[in-house]
PDB file of C-alpha atoms in Angstrom:
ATOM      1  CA  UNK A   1      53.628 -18.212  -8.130  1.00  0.00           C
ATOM      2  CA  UNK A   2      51.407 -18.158  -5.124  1.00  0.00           C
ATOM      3  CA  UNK A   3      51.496 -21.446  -2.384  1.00  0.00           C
ATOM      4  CA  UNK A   4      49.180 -22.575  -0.057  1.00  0.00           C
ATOM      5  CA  UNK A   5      51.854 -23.929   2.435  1.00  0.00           C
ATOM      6  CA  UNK A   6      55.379 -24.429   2.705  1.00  0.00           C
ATOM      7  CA  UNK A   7      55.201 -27.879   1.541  1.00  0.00           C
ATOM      8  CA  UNK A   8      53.503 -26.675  -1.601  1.00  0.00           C
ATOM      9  CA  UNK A   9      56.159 -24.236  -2.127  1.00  0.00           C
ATOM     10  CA  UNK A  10      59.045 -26.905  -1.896  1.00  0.00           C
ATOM     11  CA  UNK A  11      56.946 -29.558  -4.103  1.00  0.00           C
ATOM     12  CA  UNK A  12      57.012 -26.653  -7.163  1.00  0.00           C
ATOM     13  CA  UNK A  13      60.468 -25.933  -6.463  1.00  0.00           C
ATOM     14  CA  UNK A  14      62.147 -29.203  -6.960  1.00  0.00           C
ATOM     15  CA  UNK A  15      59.294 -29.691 -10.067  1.00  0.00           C
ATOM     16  CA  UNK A  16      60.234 -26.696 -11.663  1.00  0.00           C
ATOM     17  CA  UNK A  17      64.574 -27.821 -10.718  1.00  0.00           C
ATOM     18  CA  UNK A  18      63.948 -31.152 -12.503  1.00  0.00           C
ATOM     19  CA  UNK A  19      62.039 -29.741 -15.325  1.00  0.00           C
ATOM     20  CA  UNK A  20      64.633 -27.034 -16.272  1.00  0.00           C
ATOM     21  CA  UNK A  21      67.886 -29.132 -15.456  1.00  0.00           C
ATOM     22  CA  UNK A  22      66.455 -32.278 -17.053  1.00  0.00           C
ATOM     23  CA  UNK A  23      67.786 -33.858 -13.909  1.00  0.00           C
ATOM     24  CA  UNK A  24      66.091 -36.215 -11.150  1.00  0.00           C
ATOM     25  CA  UNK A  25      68.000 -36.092  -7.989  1.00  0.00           C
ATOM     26  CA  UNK A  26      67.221 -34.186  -5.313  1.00  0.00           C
ATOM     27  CA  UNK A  27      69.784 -33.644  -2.321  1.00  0.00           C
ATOM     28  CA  UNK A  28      68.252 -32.599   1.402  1.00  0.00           C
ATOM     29  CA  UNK A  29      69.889 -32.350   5.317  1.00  0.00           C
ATOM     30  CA  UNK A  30      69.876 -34.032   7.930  1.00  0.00           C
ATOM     31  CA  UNK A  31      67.698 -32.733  10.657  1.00  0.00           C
ATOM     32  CA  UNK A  32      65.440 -31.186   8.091  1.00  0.00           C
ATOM     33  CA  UNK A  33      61.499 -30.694   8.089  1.00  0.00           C
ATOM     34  CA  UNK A  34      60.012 -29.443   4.826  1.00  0.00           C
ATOM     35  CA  UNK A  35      56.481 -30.686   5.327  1.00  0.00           C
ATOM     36  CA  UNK A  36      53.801 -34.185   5.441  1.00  0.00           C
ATOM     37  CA  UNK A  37      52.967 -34.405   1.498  1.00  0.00           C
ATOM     38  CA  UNK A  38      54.830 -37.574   0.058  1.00  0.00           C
ATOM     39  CA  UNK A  39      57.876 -35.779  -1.641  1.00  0.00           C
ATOM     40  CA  UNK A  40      58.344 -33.645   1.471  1.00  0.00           C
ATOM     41  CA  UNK A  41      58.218 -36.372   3.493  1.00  0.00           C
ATOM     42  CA  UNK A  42      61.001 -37.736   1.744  1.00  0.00           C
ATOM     43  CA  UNK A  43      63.275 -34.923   2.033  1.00  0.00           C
ATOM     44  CA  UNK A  44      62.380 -34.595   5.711  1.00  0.00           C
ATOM     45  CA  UNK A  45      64.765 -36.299   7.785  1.00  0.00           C
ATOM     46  CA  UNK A  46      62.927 -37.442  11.290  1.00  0.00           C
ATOM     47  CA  UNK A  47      60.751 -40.452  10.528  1.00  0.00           C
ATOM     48  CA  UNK A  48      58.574 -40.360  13.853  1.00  0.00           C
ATOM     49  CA  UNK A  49      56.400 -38.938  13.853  1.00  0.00           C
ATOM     50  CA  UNK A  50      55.990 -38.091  10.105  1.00  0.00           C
ATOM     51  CA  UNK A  51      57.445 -40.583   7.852  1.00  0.00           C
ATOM     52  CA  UNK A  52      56.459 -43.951   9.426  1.00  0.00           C
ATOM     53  CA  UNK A  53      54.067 -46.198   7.814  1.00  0.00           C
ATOM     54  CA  UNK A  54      53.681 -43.686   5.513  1.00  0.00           C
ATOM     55  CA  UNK A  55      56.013 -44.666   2.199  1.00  0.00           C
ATOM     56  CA  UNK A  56      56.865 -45.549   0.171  1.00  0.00           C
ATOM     57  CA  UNK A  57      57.968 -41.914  -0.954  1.00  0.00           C
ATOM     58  CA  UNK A  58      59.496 -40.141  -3.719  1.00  0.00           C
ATOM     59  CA  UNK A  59      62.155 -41.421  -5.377  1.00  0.00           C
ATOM     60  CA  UNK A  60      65.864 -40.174  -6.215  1.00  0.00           C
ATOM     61  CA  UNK A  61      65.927 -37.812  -2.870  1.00  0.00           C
ATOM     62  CA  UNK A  62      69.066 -37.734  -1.138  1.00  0.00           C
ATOM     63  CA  UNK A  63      70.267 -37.063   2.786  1.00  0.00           C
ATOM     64  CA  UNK A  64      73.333 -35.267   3.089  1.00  0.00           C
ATOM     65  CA  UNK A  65      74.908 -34.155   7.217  1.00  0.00           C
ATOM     66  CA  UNK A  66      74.246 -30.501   7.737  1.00  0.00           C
ATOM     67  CA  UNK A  67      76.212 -28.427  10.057  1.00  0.00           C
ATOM     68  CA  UNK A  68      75.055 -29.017  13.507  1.00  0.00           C
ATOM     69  CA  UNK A  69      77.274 -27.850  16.007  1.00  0.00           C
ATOM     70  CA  UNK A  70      75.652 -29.002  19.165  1.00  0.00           C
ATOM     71  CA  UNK A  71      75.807 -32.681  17.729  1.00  0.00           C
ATOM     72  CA  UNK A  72      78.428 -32.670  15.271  1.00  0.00           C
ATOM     73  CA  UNK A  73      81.145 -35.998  15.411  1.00  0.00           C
ATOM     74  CA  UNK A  74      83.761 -33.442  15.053  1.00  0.00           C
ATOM     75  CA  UNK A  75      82.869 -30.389  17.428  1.00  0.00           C
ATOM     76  CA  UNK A  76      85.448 -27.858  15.780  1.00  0.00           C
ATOM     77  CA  UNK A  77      84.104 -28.214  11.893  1.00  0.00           C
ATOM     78  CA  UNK A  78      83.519 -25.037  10.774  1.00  0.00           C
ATOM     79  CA  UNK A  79      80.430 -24.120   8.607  1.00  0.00           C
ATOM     80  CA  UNK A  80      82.737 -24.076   5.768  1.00  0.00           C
ATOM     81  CA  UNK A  81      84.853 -27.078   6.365  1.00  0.00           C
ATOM     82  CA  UNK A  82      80.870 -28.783   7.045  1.00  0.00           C
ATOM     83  CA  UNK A  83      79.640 -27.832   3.814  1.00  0.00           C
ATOM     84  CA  UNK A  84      82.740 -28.606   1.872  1.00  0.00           C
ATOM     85  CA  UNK A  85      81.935 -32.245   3.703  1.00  0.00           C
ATOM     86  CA  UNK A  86      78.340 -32.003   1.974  1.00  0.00           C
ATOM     87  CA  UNK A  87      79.463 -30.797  -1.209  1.00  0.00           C
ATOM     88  CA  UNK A  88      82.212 -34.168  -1.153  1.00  0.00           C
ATOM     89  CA  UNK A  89      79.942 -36.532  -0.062  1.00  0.00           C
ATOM     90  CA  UNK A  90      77.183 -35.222  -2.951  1.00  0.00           C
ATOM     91  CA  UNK A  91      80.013 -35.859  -5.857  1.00  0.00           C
ATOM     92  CA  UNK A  92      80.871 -39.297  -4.628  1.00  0.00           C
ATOM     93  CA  UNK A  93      77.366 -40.701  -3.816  1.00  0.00           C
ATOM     94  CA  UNK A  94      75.641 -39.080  -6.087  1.00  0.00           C
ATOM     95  CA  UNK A  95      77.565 -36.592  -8.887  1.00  0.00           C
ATOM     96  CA  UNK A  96      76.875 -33.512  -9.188  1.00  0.00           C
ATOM     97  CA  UNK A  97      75.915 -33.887 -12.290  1.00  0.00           C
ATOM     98  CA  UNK A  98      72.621 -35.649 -11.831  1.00  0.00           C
ATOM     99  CA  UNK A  99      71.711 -32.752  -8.991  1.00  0.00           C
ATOM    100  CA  UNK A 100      68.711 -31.312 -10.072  1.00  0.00           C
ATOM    101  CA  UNK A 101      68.030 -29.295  -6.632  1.00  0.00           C
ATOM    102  CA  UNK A 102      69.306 -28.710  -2.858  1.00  0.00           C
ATOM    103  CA  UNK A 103      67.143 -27.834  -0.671  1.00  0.00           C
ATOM    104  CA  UNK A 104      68.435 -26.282   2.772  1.00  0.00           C
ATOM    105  CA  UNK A 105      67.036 -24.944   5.113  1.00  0.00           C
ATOM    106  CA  UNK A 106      69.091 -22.338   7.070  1.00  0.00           C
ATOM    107  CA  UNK A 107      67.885 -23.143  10.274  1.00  0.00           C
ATOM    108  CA  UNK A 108      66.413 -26.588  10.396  1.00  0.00           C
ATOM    109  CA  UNK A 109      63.971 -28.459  11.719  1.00  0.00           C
ATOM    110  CA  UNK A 110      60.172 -28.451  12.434  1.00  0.00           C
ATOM    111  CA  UNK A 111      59.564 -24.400  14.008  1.00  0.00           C
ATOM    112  CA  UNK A 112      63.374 -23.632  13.197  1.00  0.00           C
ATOM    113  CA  UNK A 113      65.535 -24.957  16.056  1.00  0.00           C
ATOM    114  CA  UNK A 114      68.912 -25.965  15.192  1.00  0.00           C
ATOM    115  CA  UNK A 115      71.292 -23.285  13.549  1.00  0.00           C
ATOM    116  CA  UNK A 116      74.146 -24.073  11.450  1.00  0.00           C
ATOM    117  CA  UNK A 117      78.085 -23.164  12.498  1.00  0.00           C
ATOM    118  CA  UNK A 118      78.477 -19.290  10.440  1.00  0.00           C
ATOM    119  CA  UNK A 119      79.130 -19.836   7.219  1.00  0.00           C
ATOM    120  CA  UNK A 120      77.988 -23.260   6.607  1.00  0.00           C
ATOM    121  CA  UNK A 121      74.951 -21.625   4.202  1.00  0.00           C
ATOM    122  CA  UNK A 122      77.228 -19.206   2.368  1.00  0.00           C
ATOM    123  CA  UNK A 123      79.220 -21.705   1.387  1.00  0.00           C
ATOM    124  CA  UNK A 124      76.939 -23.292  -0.773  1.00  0.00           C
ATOM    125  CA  UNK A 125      77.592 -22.993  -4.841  1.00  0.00           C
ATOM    126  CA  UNK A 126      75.082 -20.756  -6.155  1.00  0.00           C
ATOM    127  CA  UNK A 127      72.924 -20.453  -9.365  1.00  0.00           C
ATOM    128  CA  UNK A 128      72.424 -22.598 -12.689  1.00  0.00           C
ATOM    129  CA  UNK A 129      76.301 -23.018 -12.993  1.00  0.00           C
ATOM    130  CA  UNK A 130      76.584 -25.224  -9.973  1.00  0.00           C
ATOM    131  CA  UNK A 131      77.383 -28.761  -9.899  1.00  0.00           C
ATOM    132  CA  UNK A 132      77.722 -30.009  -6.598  1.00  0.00           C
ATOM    133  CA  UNK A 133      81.012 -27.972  -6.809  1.00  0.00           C
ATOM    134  CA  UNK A 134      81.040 -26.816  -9.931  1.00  0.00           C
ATOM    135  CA  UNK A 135      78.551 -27.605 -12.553  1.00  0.00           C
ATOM    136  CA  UNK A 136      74.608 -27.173 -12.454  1.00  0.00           C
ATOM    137  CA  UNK A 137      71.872 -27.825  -9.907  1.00  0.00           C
ATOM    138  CA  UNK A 138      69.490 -25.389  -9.107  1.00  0.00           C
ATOM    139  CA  UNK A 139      69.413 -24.637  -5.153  1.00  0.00           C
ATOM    140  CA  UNK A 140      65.980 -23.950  -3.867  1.00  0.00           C
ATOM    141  CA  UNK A 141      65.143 -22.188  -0.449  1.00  0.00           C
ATOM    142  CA  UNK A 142      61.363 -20.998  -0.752  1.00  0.00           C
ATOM    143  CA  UNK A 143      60.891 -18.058   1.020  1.00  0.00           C
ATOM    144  CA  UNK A 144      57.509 -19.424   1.839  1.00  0.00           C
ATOM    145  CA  UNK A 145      58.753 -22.802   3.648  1.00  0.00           C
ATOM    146  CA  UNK A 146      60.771 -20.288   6.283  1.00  0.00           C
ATOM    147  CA  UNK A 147      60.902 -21.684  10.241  1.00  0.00           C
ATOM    148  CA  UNK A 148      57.899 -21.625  12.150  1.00  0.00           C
ATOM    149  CA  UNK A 149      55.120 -18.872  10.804  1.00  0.00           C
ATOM    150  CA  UNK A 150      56.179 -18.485   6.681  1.00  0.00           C
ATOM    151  CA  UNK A 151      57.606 -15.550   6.955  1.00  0.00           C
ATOM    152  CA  UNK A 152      61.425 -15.167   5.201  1.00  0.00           C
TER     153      UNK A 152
END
């Protein structure tokens, strides 16, 4: 498939996670920018200057704390011990069993500014076997919503 923008690109990716898992929630970071259509809006995480005045926005989207190490509560979390924190906080509020999609961004933010602690990506469950930990949500990174230019 062929996008336009990265907004476009993470619009078909969490239509094409809901369709195939049969599942509506979607799970996104703090500190996260995926783009000013209404769904992307509400998985971006700053409302000024994109979200205000602007909702009400897609439904069944999720915020979850990303690894930020400059600003982090606890300055020694590792990436790992961050995204275990995620991955907790995802089967409580949520269950990972209504997950259709999560979306991360590996280095977040509007141009690509804040990088994770190592690790904190890897750590992620991978493919159509995950649940939050252990069951089935498809995780979505388009290539085309990449920091700053597009480019992976």
């Amino acid at each position: 498939m062929l996008f336009n923008s990265g907004a476009e690109a993470v619009e078909n990716a969490v239509k094409v996670a809901r369709l195939a898992t049969g599942r509506d929630a979607v799970v996104a970071f703090d500190h996260a920018y995926h783009g000013r259509t209404n769904l992307t809006m509400a998985l971006t995480a700053k409302a000024m200057p994109y979200k205000t005045n602007f909702g009400p926005f897609a439904p069944e989207v999720y915020r979850m704390p990303m690894s930020y190490p400059f600003r982090e509560e606890n300055p020694s979390i590792s990436g790992a011990e961050a995204a275990k924190r995620a991955i907790t906080m995802i089967e409580k509020q949520i269950g990972g069993e209504q997950v259709a999609a999560i979306i991360i961004e590996p280095i977040q933010g509007e141009g690509g500014f804040i990088v994770p602690a190592e690790a904190s990506c890897r750590r992620w469950p991978r493919g159509p076997r995950t649940r939050a930990s252990s069951s089935s949500p498809t995780r979505s990174s388009p290539a085309s919503a990449a920091p700053a230019n597009g480019s992976p």
